[in-house]
Amino acid sequence: MTTDYDLLDKQLEALIDGETDLLAMSANMVGLLFAEISDINWLGLYLLRADDLVLGPFQGNPACVRIPLGQGVCGTAARNAQTIRTDDVHTFDGHIACDPASRSEIVVPLQARGKVFAVLDIDSPQKARFSQEDQVRIEKLSLHFVQRLASVKSDLNEFI
Ligand code: SME
């Protein structure tokens, strides 16, 4: 099953347009993406607070609450301010296993004013679930979401 990212982008816009509560916007963004992106078992935000990523709105099984910056897939993506797409989490040195069902993962840092303030983490039970095309489209959705957040609050550091 493929994901209709154009439709997803329109649905995201409709869900968050005109809203000013950042927590509500984030919760709905996570709910929408989890419902519409196929073959995933976990999707959520980790929020950068001091030197830790702290669990934010998510869908899926309960997950680790704190990830130190630089650790795991999430902490590495946040520290390097670069998306990480791993086809097999077992081959990622330092991967933090929250759900043993997860096999592949993509982590997209969210940045405002040149600083990472959160990451979007998506896990799949399928090996190599996320293609280069998925990465491009998920990065685009994330950027759209960040632009909306930034239009509500200019400083997104510890945004919720
Ligand atoms: N696998 C992540 C931890 C978060 S869970 O997947 C929800 C990591 O290595 O950073």
mmCIF file of C-alpha atoms and ligand atoms in Angstrom:
data_model
loop_
_atom_site.group_PDB
_atom_site.id
_atom_site.type_symbol
_atom_site.label_atom_id
_atom_site.label_comp_id
_atom_site.label_asym_id
_atom_site.label_seq_id
_atom_site.Cartn_x
_atom_site.Cartn_y
_atom_site.Cartn_z
ATOM 1 C CA MET A 1 0.000 0.000 0.000
ATOM 2 C CA THR A 2 1.357 3.435 -0.875
ATOM 3 C CA THR A 3 0.836 6.658 1.003
ATOM 4 C CA ASP A 4 -0.890 9.578 -0.749
ATOM 5 C CA TYR A 5 1.376 12.361 0.507
ATOM 6 C CA ASP A 6 -0.375 15.097 -1.523
ATOM 7 C CA LEU A 7 -3.676 14.238 0.145
ATOM 8 C CA LEU A 8 -1.940 13.969 3.513
ATOM 9 C CA ASP A 9 -0.510 17.464 3.114
ATOM 10 C CA LYS A 10 -3.979 18.872 2.393
ATOM 11 C CA GLN A 11 -5.462 16.991 5.358
ATOM 12 C CA LEU A 12 -2.712 18.337 7.604
ATOM 13 C CA GLU A 13 -3.402 21.871 6.447
ATOM 14 C CA ALA A 14 -7.123 21.458 7.114
ATOM 15 C CA LEU A 15 -6.460 20.061 10.597
ATOM 16 C CA ILE A 16 -4.091 22.775 11.822
ATOM 17 C CA ASP A 17 -5.191 25.826 9.815
ATOM 18 C CA GLY A 18 -6.369 28.597 12.129
ATOM 19 C CA GLU A 19 -5.450 26.736 15.327
ATOM 20 C CA THR A 20 -3.127 28.396 17.820
ATOM 21 C CA ASP A 21 -2.667 25.699 20.461
ATOM 22 C CA LEU A 22 0.673 24.047 19.707
ATOM 23 C CA LEU A 23 -0.093 20.912 21.727
ATOM 24 C CA ALA A 24 -3.407 20.357 19.945
ATOM 25 C CA MET A 25 -1.760 20.953 16.555
ATOM 26 C CA SER A 26 1.016 18.484 17.392
ATOM 27 C CA ALA A 27 -1.356 15.837 18.722
ATOM 28 C CA ASN A 28 -3.494 16.013 15.593
ATOM 29 C CA MET A 29 -0.501 15.995 13.254
ATOM 30 C CA VAL A 30 0.767 12.820 14.930
ATOM 31 C CA GLY A 31 -2.699 11.232 14.867
ATOM 32 C CA LEU A 32 -3.165 12.012 11.168
ATOM 33 C CA LEU A 33 0.238 10.764 10.045
ATOM 34 C CA PHE A 34 -0.073 7.573 12.099
ATOM 35 C CA ALA A 35 -3.480 6.857 10.585
ATOM 36 C CA GLU A 36 -2.465 7.577 6.986
ATOM 37 C CA ILE A 37 1.135 6.368 6.584
ATOM 38 C CA SER A 38 0.978 2.676 5.793
ATOM 39 C CA ASP A 39 2.847 -0.150 7.526
ATOM 40 C CA ILE A 40 4.081 1.670 10.617
ATOM 41 C CA ASN A 41 3.820 0.724 14.306
ATOM 42 C CA TRP A 42 4.929 3.942 16.049
ATOM 43 C CA LEU A 43 4.978 7.647 15.194
ATOM 44 C CA GLY A 44 5.623 10.557 17.481
ATOM 45 C CA LEU A 45 7.543 13.649 18.496
ATOM 46 C CA TYR A 46 10.480 13.854 20.861
ATOM 47 C CA LEU A 47 10.974 17.399 22.160
ATOM 48 C CA LEU A 48 14.408 18.813 22.898
ATOM 49 C CA ARG A 49 14.610 19.955 26.527
ATOM 50 C CA ALA A 50 18.125 20.956 27.604
ATOM 51 C CA ASP A 51 20.305 17.993 26.495
ATOM 52 C CA ASP A 52 17.552 15.378 26.357
ATOM 53 C CA LEU A 53 14.878 14.496 23.862
ATOM 54 C CA VAL A 54 11.700 14.026 25.885
ATOM 55 C CA LEU A 55 8.691 12.038 24.691
ATOM 56 C CA GLY A 56 5.880 14.182 23.280
ATOM 57 C CA PRO A 57 2.616 13.404 21.463
ATOM 58 C CA PHE A 58 2.769 9.941 19.881
ATOM 59 C CA GLN A 59 0.756 6.973 18.624
ATOM 60 C CA GLY A 60 1.799 3.390 19.291
ATOM 61 C CA ASN A 61 3.058 1.479 22.294
ATOM 62 C CA PRO A 62 4.424 3.372 25.306
ATOM 63 C CA ALA A 63 8.020 4.370 24.565
ATOM 64 C CA CYS A 64 11.213 5.495 26.308
ATOM 65 C CA VAL A 65 10.659 8.906 27.852
ATOM 66 C CA ARG A 66 14.154 10.416 27.609
ATOM 67 C CA ILE A 67 16.835 10.039 24.951
ATOM 68 C CA PRO A 68 20.100 11.921 25.563
ATOM 69 C CA LEU A 69 21.206 14.122 22.652
ATOM 70 C CA GLY A 70 23.614 12.125 20.489
ATOM 71 C CA GLN A 71 22.223 8.720 21.495
ATOM 72 C CA GLY A 72 20.067 6.335 19.480
ATOM 73 C CA VAL A 73 18.662 7.142 16.067
ATOM 74 C CA CYS A 74 16.666 10.084 17.456
ATOM 75 C CA GLY A 75 19.488 11.649 19.449
ATOM 76 C CA THR A 76 21.930 11.273 16.561
ATOM 77 C CA ALA A 77 19.523 12.857 14.058
ATOM 78 C CA ALA A 78 18.884 15.735 16.479
ATOM 79 C CA ARG A 79 22.565 16.339 17.206
ATOM 80 C CA ASN A 80 23.507 16.285 13.512
ATOM 81 C CA ALA A 81 20.378 18.185 12.423
ATOM 82 C CA GLN A 82 19.951 15.618 9.647
ATOM 83 C CA THR A 83 17.350 13.028 8.773
ATOM 84 C CA ILE A 84 18.333 9.428 9.476
ATOM 85 C CA ARG A 85 16.658 6.624 7.569
ATOM 86 C CA THR A 86 17.691 3.168 8.660
ATOM 87 C CA ASP A 87 16.569 0.098 6.715
ATOM 88 C CA ASP A 88 17.314 -2.250 9.610
ATOM 89 C CA VAL A 89 17.473 -0.832 13.108
ATOM 90 C CA HIS A 90 19.496 -3.842 14.275
ATOM 91 C CA THR A 91 22.414 -2.606 12.186
ATOM 92 C CA PHE A 92 22.299 0.935 13.632
ATOM 93 C CA ASP A 93 24.961 1.172 16.308
ATOM 94 C CA GLY A 94 23.309 2.461 19.501
ATOM 95 C CA HIS A 95 19.729 2.029 18.341
ATOM 96 C CA ILE A 96 17.348 2.291 21.320
ATOM 97 C CA ALA A 97 14.723 -0.459 21.093
ATOM 98 C CA CYS A 98 11.420 0.783 22.502
ATOM 99 C CA ASP A 99 9.218 -1.656 20.611
ATOM 100 C CA PRO A 100 10.867 -4.962 19.641
ATOM 101 C CA ALA A 101 8.547 -5.106 16.605
ATOM 102 C CA SER A 102 10.300 -2.134 14.950
ATOM 103 C CA ARG A 103 12.601 -3.066 12.058
ATOM 104 C CA SER A 104 13.136 0.178 10.113
ATOM 105 C CA GLU A 105 12.966 3.792 11.181
ATOM 106 C CA ILE A 106 13.083 7.364 9.928
ATOM 107 C CA VAL A 107 13.839 10.339 12.157
ATOM 108 C CA VAL A 108 13.364 13.885 10.822
ATOM 109 C CA PRO A 109 14.691 16.797 12.898
ATOM 110 C CA LEU A 110 12.355 19.787 13.213
ATOM 111 C CA GLN A 111 14.233 23.099 13.129
ATOM 112 C CA ALA A 112 13.394 26.730 13.638
ATOM 113 C CA ARG A 113 15.813 29.638 13.388
ATOM 114 C CA GLY A 114 18.561 27.144 12.581
ATOM 115 C CA LYS A 115 18.059 25.158 15.793
ATOM 116 C CA VAL A 116 16.593 21.676 16.263
ATOM 117 C CA PHE A 117 13.697 21.811 18.742
ATOM 118 C CA ALA A 118 12.175 18.339 18.199
ATOM 119 C CA VAL A 119 12.330 15.240 16.026
ATOM 120 C CA LEU A 120 9.606 13.312 14.246
ATOM 121 C CA ASP A 121 10.255 9.587 14.724
ATOM 122 C CA ILE A 122 8.483 6.913 12.642
ATOM 123 C CA ASP A 123 8.992 3.161 13.110
ATOM 124 C CA SER A 124 7.902 0.286 10.899
ATOM 125 C CA PRO A 125 7.756 -3.457 11.555
ATOM 126 C CA GLN A 126 8.926 -3.918 7.924
ATOM 127 C CA LYS A 127 12.552 -3.912 6.928
ATOM 128 C CA ALA A 128 13.425 -0.991 4.590
ATOM 129 C CA ARG A 129 9.908 0.459 4.821
ATOM 130 C CA PHE A 130 11.023 4.036 4.077
ATOM 131 C CA SER A 131 12.323 4.943 0.620
ATOM 132 C CA GLN A 132 14.185 8.053 -0.457
ATOM 133 C CA GLU A 133 10.848 9.299 -1.823
ATOM 134 C CA ASP A 134 9.181 8.742 1.589
ATOM 135 C CA GLN A 135 12.008 10.717 3.167
ATOM 136 C CA VAL A 136 11.557 13.664 0.796
ATOM 137 C CA ARG A 137 7.783 13.695 1.319
ATOM 138 C CA ILE A 138 7.946 13.306 5.106
ATOM 139 C CA GLU A 139 10.561 16.091 5.304
ATOM 140 C CA LYS A 140 8.230 18.300 3.255
ATOM 141 C CA LEU A 141 5.256 17.553 5.538
ATOM 142 C CA SER A 142 7.436 18.263 8.572
ATOM 143 C CA LEU A 143 8.545 21.595 7.125
ATOM 144 C CA HIS A 144 4.942 22.545 6.445
ATOM 145 C CA PHE A 145 4.064 21.662 10.052
ATOM 146 C CA VAL A 146 7.001 23.670 11.455
ATOM 147 C CA GLN A 147 6.034 26.706 9.349
ATOM 148 C CA ARG A 148 2.548 26.544 10.858
ATOM 149 C CA LEU A 149 3.945 26.259 14.394
ATOM 150 C CA ALA A 150 6.324 29.169 13.734
ATOM 151 C CA SER A 151 3.435 31.336 12.568
ATOM 152 C CA VAL A 152 1.870 30.836 16.033
ATOM 153 C CA LYS A 153 5.013 31.126 18.165
ATOM 154 C CA SER A 154 8.259 32.621 16.914
ATOM 155 C CA ASP A 155 10.492 30.882 19.478
ATOM 156 C CA LEU A 156 9.898 27.149 19.242
ATOM 157 C CA ASN A 157 12.571 26.223 21.755
ATOM 158 C CA GLU A 158 10.703 24.033 24.320
ATOM 159 C CA PHE A 159 7.609 24.769 22.274
ATOM 160 C CA ILE A 160 5.162 22.652 24.346
HETATM 161 N N1 SME B 1 14.469 3.876 18.249
HETATM 162 C C1 SME B 1 14.639 5.206 18.757
HETATM 163 C C2 SME B 1 14.021 5.365 20.121
HETATM 164 C C3 SME B 1 12.617 5.847 20.094
HETATM 165 S S1 SME B 1 11.516 4.641 19.742
HETATM 166 O O1 SME B 1 11.778 4.052 18.423
HETATM 167 C C4 SME B 1 9.968 5.186 19.846
HETATM 168 C C5 SME B 1 16.111 5.567 18.811
HETATM 169 O O2 SME B 1 16.971 4.710 18.628
HETATM 170 O O3 SME B 1 16.410 6.736 19.049
#
